[in-house]
Short mmCIF file of C-alpha atoms in Angstrom, two decimals:
data_model
loop_
_atom_site.label_atom_id
_atom_site.label_comp_id
_atom_site.label_asym_id
_atom_site.label_seq_id
_atom_site.Cartn_x
_atom_site.Cartn_y
_atom_site.Cartn_z
CA UNK A 1 -59.81 -34.36 -31.75
CA UNK A 2 -60.84 -32.54 -28.84
CA UNK A 3 -58.33 -34.92 -27.40
CA UNK A 4 -55.61 -34.66 -29.00
CA UNK A 5 -56.27 -30.44 -28.99
CA UNK A 6 -56.15 -31.19 -25.04
CA UNK A 7 -53.06 -33.54 -25.50
CA UNK A 8 -50.59 -30.27 -27.86
CA UNK A 9 -52.15 -28.21 -24.56
CA UNK A 10 -50.81 -29.99 -21.88
CA UNK A 11 -47.31 -30.15 -23.71
CA UNK A 12 -47.65 -26.92 -24.13
CA UNK A 13 -48.35 -26.77 -20.33
CA UNK A 14 -45.32 -29.02 -19.52
CA UNK A 15 -42.85 -27.02 -21.65
CA UNK A 16 -43.99 -24.45 -19.62
CA UNK A 17 -43.56 -24.93 -16.33
CA UNK A 18 -40.39 -26.43 -16.89
CA UNK A 19 -38.74 -23.64 -18.88
CA UNK A 20 -39.95 -21.74 -16.24
CA UNK A 21 -38.39 -23.82 -13.77
CA UNK A 22 -35.13 -23.83 -15.74
CA UNK A 23 -35.36 -19.96 -15.25
CA UNK A 24 -35.34 -19.70 -12.00
CA UNK A 25 -32.70 -22.90 -11.32
CA UNK A 26 -30.40 -21.29 -14.00
CA UNK A 27 -26.50 -21.87 -13.29
CA UNK A 28 -25.49 -18.34 -14.15
CA UNK A 29 -28.06 -17.43 -12.24
CA UNK A 30 -26.71 -19.45 -8.90
CA UNK A 31 -23.62 -18.82 -10.51
CA UNK A 32 -23.23 -14.58 -10.25
CA UNK A 33 -25.00 -15.35 -6.83
CA UNK A 34 -21.91 -17.47 -5.34
CA UNK A 35 -19.41 -14.98 -6.76
CA UNK A 36 -21.05 -12.24 -5.36
CA UNK A 37 -21.53 -13.30 -1.99
CA UNK A 38 -17.60 -15.10 -2.16
CA UNK A 39 -16.41 -11.06 -2.77
CA UNK A 40 -19.06 -10.03 0.27
CA UNK A 41 -16.90 -12.13 1.93
CA UNK A 42 -13.41 -11.26 0.89
CA UNK A 43 -14.67 -8.12 1.80
CA UNK A 44 -15.35 -8.64 5.44
CA UNK A 45 -19.13 -8.67 5.28
CA UNK A 46 -21.46 -10.43 7.21
CA UNK A 47 -23.34 -13.83 6.37
CA UNK A 48 -26.38 -11.86 7.10
CA UNK A 49 -25.51 -9.02 4.32
CA UNK A 50 -24.37 -11.81 2.18
CA UNK A 51 -26.86 -13.48 2.11
CA UNK A 52 -29.36 -10.48 1.37
CA UNK A 53 -27.84 -9.42 -1.54
CA UNK A 54 -27.74 -12.91 -2.72
CA UNK A 55 -31.52 -12.14 -3.03
CA UNK A 56 -31.35 -9.16 -4.60
CA UNK A 57 -28.21 -10.30 -7.35
CA UNK A 58 -30.70 -13.16 -7.92
CA UNK A 59 -33.66 -11.38 -8.45
CA UNK A 60 -31.71 -8.71 -10.71
CA UNK A 61 -30.15 -11.39 -12.68
CA UNK A 62 -33.59 -13.74 -13.16
CA UNK A 63 -35.11 -10.42 -14.76
CA UNK A 64 -36.62 -8.57 -12.08
CA UNK A 65 -36.83 -4.84 -11.03
CA UNK A 66 -34.36 -4.64 -8.29
CA UNK A 67 -32.42 -1.17 -7.41
CA UNK A 68 -29.19 0.12 -6.08
CA UNK A 69 -31.60 1.85 -3.63
CA UNK A 70 -33.63 -1.04 -2.58
CA UNK A 71 -30.49 -3.78 -2.79
CA UNK A 72 -29.09 -1.07 -0.47
CA UNK A 73 -31.06 -1.62 2.60
CA UNK A 74 -28.40 -5.07 3.06
CA UNK A 75 -26.27 -2.71 4.32
CA UNK A 76 -28.27 -1.09 7.50
CA UNK A 77 -29.29 -4.69 9.22
CA UNK B 1 34.33 3.30 14.03
CA UNK B 2 34.55 3.13 18.29
CA UNK B 3 32.33 6.38 17.69
CA UNK B 4 30.27 5.44 15.05
CA UNK B 5 28.96 1.97 16.67
CA UNK B 6 28.59 4.19 20.28
CA UNK B 7 26.03 6.68 18.21
CA UNK B 8 24.34 3.90 17.10
CA UNK B 9 23.67 2.25 20.38
CA UNK B 10 22.89 5.13 21.76
CA UNK B 11 20.10 5.78 18.87
CA UNK B 12 18.91 2.10 19.16
CA UNK B 13 18.47 2.54 23.45
CA UNK B 14 16.77 5.75 22.72
CA UNK B 15 14.27 4.29 19.98
CA UNK B 16 13.71 1.19 22.35
CA UNK B 17 13.26 2.92 24.82
CA UNK B 18 10.27 5.60 22.96
CA UNK B 19 8.89 1.55 22.00
CA UNK B 20 8.70 1.28 26.49
CA UNK B 21 5.63 2.20 27.41
CA UNK B 22 3.04 -0.21 28.31
CA UNK B 23 0.18 1.47 27.05
CA UNK B 24 -0.95 3.12 23.48
CA UNK B 25 -2.91 3.65 20.45
CA UNK B 26 -2.79 2.87 16.94
CA UNK B 27 -4.72 3.76 13.85
CA UNK B 28 -5.77 1.69 11.02
CA UNK B 29 -7.86 2.02 8.07
CA UNK B 30 -8.58 -0.18 5.58
CA UNK B 31 -8.15 -0.56 1.64
CA UNK B 32 -10.83 -1.98 -0.30
CA UNK B 33 -10.10 -3.81 -3.30
CA UNK B 34 -12.81 -2.80 -5.91
CA UNK B 35 -14.96 -4.90 -7.41
CA UNK B 36 -14.00 -5.34 -11.72
CA UNK B 37 -16.60 -6.21 -14.15
CA UNK B 38 -16.44 -6.03 -17.85
CA UNK B 39 -18.26 -5.67 -20.90
CA UNK B 40 -20.04 -8.37 -21.48
CA UNK B 41 -21.35 -9.15 -18.04
CA UNK B 42 -24.77 -9.12 -17.44
CA UNK B 43 -26.65 -5.75 -15.93
CA UNK B 44 -27.24 -7.58 -12.65
CA UNK B 45 -23.73 -7.86 -11.80
CA UNK B 46 -22.47 -4.15 -13.27
CA UNK B 47 -25.53 -2.91 -10.48
CA UNK B 48 -23.14 -4.74 -7.41
CA UNK B 49 -19.53 -4.31 -8.47
CA UNK B 50 -21.70 0.28 -8.70
CA UNK B 51 -22.89 -0.97 -5.27
CA UNK B 52 -20.17 -2.46 -3.33
CA UNK B 53 -17.53 -0.20 -4.55
CA UNK B 54 -19.76 2.85 -3.96
CA UNK B 55 -19.75 0.94 0.15
CA UNK B 56 -15.67 0.81 -0.10
CA UNK B 57 -15.64 4.71 -0.59
CA UNK B 58 -17.73 4.84 3.06
CA UNK B 59 -15.59 2.13 4.68
CA UNK B 60 -12.27 3.09 3.00
CA UNK B 61 -13.04 6.07 5.31
CA UNK B 62 -13.15 4.18 8.68
CA UNK B 63 -10.83 5.04 11.39
CA UNK B 64 -10.25 1.37 13.83
CA UNK B 65 -8.19 1.50 17.09
CA UNK B 66 -6.25 -0.88 18.94
CA UNK B 67 -6.06 0.81 22.13
CA UNK B 68 -3.63 -2.04 23.84
CA UNK B 69 -1.95 -1.88 27.39
CA UNK B 70 0.23 -4.09 29.21
CA UNK B 71 -0.38 -7.56 27.80
CA UNK B 72 -4.55 -7.26 26.78
CA UNK B 73 -5.79 -4.78 23.56
CA UNK B 74 -8.93 -3.69 22.51
CA UNK B 75 -9.50 -2.84 18.59
CA UNK B 76 -13.18 -1.29 17.59
CA UNK B 77 -13.87 0.96 14.86
CA UNK B 78 -13.84 4.74 16.42
CA UNK B 79 -17.54 6.16 15.82
CA UNK B 80 -16.38 9.47 17.09
CA UNK B 81 -14.81 10.64 14.03
CA UNK B 82 -15.69 10.41 10.75
CA UNK B 83 -19.47 11.68 12.04
CA UNK B 84 -19.91 13.23 8.51
CA UNK B 85 -21.20 10.17 7.29
CA UNK B 86 -23.25 8.33 9.47
CA UNK B 87 -26.48 9.80 7.58
CA UNK B 88 -25.15 7.84 4.67
CA UNK B 89 -27.30 5.12 3.15
CA UNK B 90 -24.70 1.96 4.60
CA UNK B 91 -23.02 3.46 7.30
CA UNK B 92 -24.64 1.61 10.27
CA UNK B 93 -24.19 -2.26 8.27
CA UNK B 94 -20.96 -1.19 7.45
CA UNK B 95 -19.71 -0.18 11.23
CA UNK B 96 -21.24 -3.43 12.29
CA UNK B 97 -19.85 -4.87 9.19
CA UNK B 98 -16.45 -4.43 11.75
CA UNK B 99 -15.97 -6.70 14.86
CA UNK B 100 -14.68 -5.91 18.69
CA UNK B 101 -11.35 -7.54 19.10
CA UNK B 102 -10.02 -8.21 22.46
CA UNK B 103 -7.06 -10.25 22.83
CA UNK B 104 -5.11 -11.53 25.78
CA UNK B 105 -1.43 -12.54 25.75
CA UNK B 106 -1.09 -13.15 29.40
CA UNK B 107 -4.60 -16.12 29.24
CA UNK B 108 -4.20 -16.64 25.51
CA UNK B 109 -7.16 -15.59 24.45
CA UNK B 110 -8.83 -13.90 21.90
CA UNK B 111 -12.67 -12.96 21.73
CA UNK B 112 -14.49 -11.61 18.88
CA UNK B 113 -17.76 -10.00 19.45
CA UNK B 114 -20.14 -11.00 16.54
CA UNK B 115 -23.46 -9.57 16.86
CA UNK B 116 -25.53 -11.88 14.74
CA UNK B 117 -29.28 -12.76 16.12
CA UNK B 118 -27.70 -12.21 19.46
CA UNK B 119 -24.68 -11.48 21.10
CA UNK B 120 -21.91 -13.80 20.83
CA UNK B 121 -18.22 -13.73 22.00
CA UNK B 122 -16.66 -15.93 20.24
CA UNK B 123 -13.29 -17.34 22.28
CA UNK B 124 -10.52 -19.00 20.30
CA UNK B 125 -6.66 -18.92 21.52
CA UNK B 126 -4.07 -16.05 21.38
CA UNK B 127 -1.63 -18.17 19.14
CA UNK B 128 -3.39 -20.07 16.43
CA UNK B 129 -2.09 -18.80 13.76
CA UNK B 130 0.59 -19.99 12.92
CA UNK B 131 2.90 -17.29 11.01
CA UNK B 132 6.13 -18.44 8.01
CA UNK B 133 8.30 -15.08 8.16
CA UNK B 134 9.81 -14.21 5.15
CA UNK B 135 13.25 -12.65 3.62
CA UNK B 136 10.68 -9.82 2.08
CA UNK B 137 11.40 -6.41 3.52
CA UNK B 138 9.67 -3.20 2.65
CA UNK B 139 9.68 0.73 3.96
CA UNK B 140 6.30 1.41 5.79
CA UNK B 141 6.45 5.11 6.54
CA UNK B 142 9.78 5.43 8.30
CA UNK B 143 9.78 1.61 9.45
CA UNK B 144 11.66 -0.95 7.61
CA UNK B 145 8.73 -4.60 7.60
CA UNK B 146 8.96 -7.59 7.17
CA UNK B 147 6.42 -10.31 5.50
CA UNK B 148 4.45 -12.97 6.99
CA UNK B 149 2.06 -15.57 6.16
CA UNK B 150 -0.09 -16.76 7.98
CA UNK B 151 -3.04 -19.18 8.41
CA UNK B 152 -6.28 -19.34 10.48
CA UNK B 153 -9.45 -21.45 9.56
CA UNK B 154 -13.08 -19.33 9.14
CA UNK B 155 -16.37 -20.21 7.93
CA UNK B 156 -18.37 -18.45 4.83
CA UNK B 157 -21.78 -19.11 3.78
CA UNK B 158 -20.65 -20.22 0.55
CA UNK B 159 -16.90 -21.73 1.27
CA UNK B 160 -17.86 -22.95 4.28
CA UNK B 161 -15.35 -24.05 6.94
CA UNK B 162 -11.70 -23.13 5.05
CA UNK B 163 -8.81 -22.42 5.58
CA UNK B 164 -8.00 -18.11 4.87
CA UNK B 165 -4.49 -16.93 3.99
CA UNK B 166 -3.52 -13.62 5.48
CA UNK B 167 -0.32 -11.58 4.82
CA UNK B 168 1.34 -9.41 7.17
CA UNK B 169 3.54 -6.42 7.34
CA UNK B 170 5.51 -6.54 10.54
CA UNK B 171 7.85 -4.28 12.13
CA UNK B 172 11.07 -5.49 14.48
CA UNK B 173 11.56 -1.43 15.41
CA UNK B 174 8.43 -1.42 17.14
CA UNK B 175 8.62 -4.34 19.55
CA UNK B 176 4.48 -4.59 20.12
CA UNK B 177 3.18 -7.81 18.96
CA UNK B 178 -0.25 -7.14 18.05
CA UNK B 179 -2.14 -6.46 14.52
CA UNK B 180 -6.15 -5.23 14.05
CA UNK B 181 -8.57 -7.69 14.32
CA UNK B 182 -7.03 -9.83 17.60
CA UNK B 183 -3.70 -10.90 14.81
CA UNK B 184 -0.45 -11.12 16.41
CA UNK B 185 2.09 -13.17 17.83
CA UNK B 186 4.83 -11.75 15.44
CA UNK B 187 7.98 -9.70 16.67
CA UNK B 188 6.96 -6.59 16.20
CA UNK B 189 3.63 -4.27 15.47
CA UNK B 190 1.50 -5.41 12.40
CA UNK B 191 1.71 -2.44 9.89
CA UNK B 192 0.10 -3.88 6.71
CA UNK B 193 -2.29 -7.54 7.07
CA UNK B 194 -3.89 -7.83 3.96
CA UNK B 195 -6.90 -10.67 4.71
CA UNK B 196 -9.28 -11.32 1.56
CA UNK B 197 -10.12 -8.08 -0.38
CA UNK B 198 -9.17 -5.81 2.59
CA UNK B 199 -5.77 -4.11 3.73
CA UNK B 200 -6.00 -3.11 6.63
CA UNK B 201 -2.91 -0.18 7.43
CA UNK B 202 -1.97 2.12 9.85
CA UNK B 203 -2.60 5.49 9.60
CA UNK B 204 -0.79 6.54 12.90
CA UNK B 205 0.59 5.77 16.12
CA UNK B 206 0.16 7.39 19.37
CA UNK B 207 2.67 6.57 22.38
CA UNK B 208 1.74 9.86 24.36
CA UNK B 209 -2.12 8.43 25.38
CA UNK B 210 -2.37 9.57 29.89
CA UNK B 211 -3.92 5.87 29.60
CA UNK B 212 -5.97 3.52 27.98
CA UNK B 213 -8.42 1.45 29.74
CA UNK B 214 -9.59 -2.04 27.66
CA UNK B 215 -12.34 -3.24 29.24
CA UNK B 216 -13.30 -7.23 28.23
CA UNK B 217 -16.24 -7.79 26.77
CA UNK B 218 -18.39 -9.73 28.95
CA UNK B 219 -21.70 -8.82 27.66
CA UNK B 220 -23.56 -12.21 24.96
CA UNK B 221 -22.84 -15.59 25.24
CA UNK B 222 -19.83 -16.90 25.13
CA UNK B 223 -18.99 -19.29 22.62
CA UNK B 224 -15.64 -21.76 21.04
CA UNK B 225 -14.78 -20.70 17.54
CA UNK B 226 -15.67 -24.33 16.23
CA UNK B 227 -18.62 -25.06 18.03
CA UNK B 228 -20.12 -20.97 16.48
CA UNK B 229 -19.05 -22.55 13.45
CA UNK B 230 -21.48 -25.44 13.33
CA UNK B 231 -23.97 -22.89 14.20
CA UNK B 232 -23.41 -20.81 10.52
CA UNK B 233 -25.30 -22.32 7.35
CA UNK B 234 -23.01 -23.36 4.61
CA UNK B 235 -25.00 -23.06 1.04
CA UNK B 236 -23.90 -24.82 -1.77
CA UNK B 237 -26.10 -25.80 -4.87
CA UNK B 238 -27.58 -28.55 -3.49
CA UNK B 239 -30.04 -26.39 -0.49
CA UNK B 240 -29.29 -23.20 -2.76
CA UNK B 241 -32.45 -22.38 -3.06
CA UNK B 242 -33.30 -23.24 0.54
CA UNK B 243 -31.42 -20.16 1.63
CA UNK B 244 -31.51 -17.82 -1.57
CA UNK B 245 -34.74 -16.56 -3.50
CA UNK B 246 -37.35 -17.35 -0.80
#
């Protein structure tokens, strides 16, 4: 019985790990980040500013609480 | 008929002689294409678009000077204007996003001053761009301009090494073979240039300056354009996590 409970718990943990991994590598968020960095380049911003903004876009897309004021730091690099 | 031809020649003479000066200043400004979004897009996308469009307001108010003398020219942000904007958040970054370009047609040299981890003097040939002059014309100000299309090698984080397309409207009536960002080589001043989502346009022409000094940039590491591109990373889906999100 204990073994079965342990197996179920392991399975749940495995699913959580897989699920969270999917969240951080979400194709939609990567695409959104790529698009944002592309647009930064088209608007003539530096690679430094574009990669900084890419981090903010990815974080915001993944649900982290990111404000415009925080992201503005990318323009002061 | 002969009289009208004579008047035409006289007008042409005065027109050309007024541009026979070997030095002057062309003032450019930028028009940034606004980013768009629709209601079905994510909140993060909407926030990004809002931020970028706010920054474009600052960017579009900045003045860029093209000073030229003999066969040398320099293109730079005029930090003496728009002082009222200098306290705005993002102003410093936007100023820094416009690099200085030095062009010398005598030596066929173009130097872009790139300020990243250190100052690089990215060197290439001024004649690198090959332009294709089209039959399309339009009037800009009082000048009839001709459309030309060009391409140039470029590098960006997400696209890597790629070819960047350019559209220029040059004016043969102003026989200055220059333009914004070190572009030039067309038989007339580039009055309008579209590069990506940015359009540079002439705001003012000043051929009545007392003098202009063009100083070749010397402070920084001299590097050829191809070598500079090799230093820059390219982000792909495979190495995405190495660059973004850490």
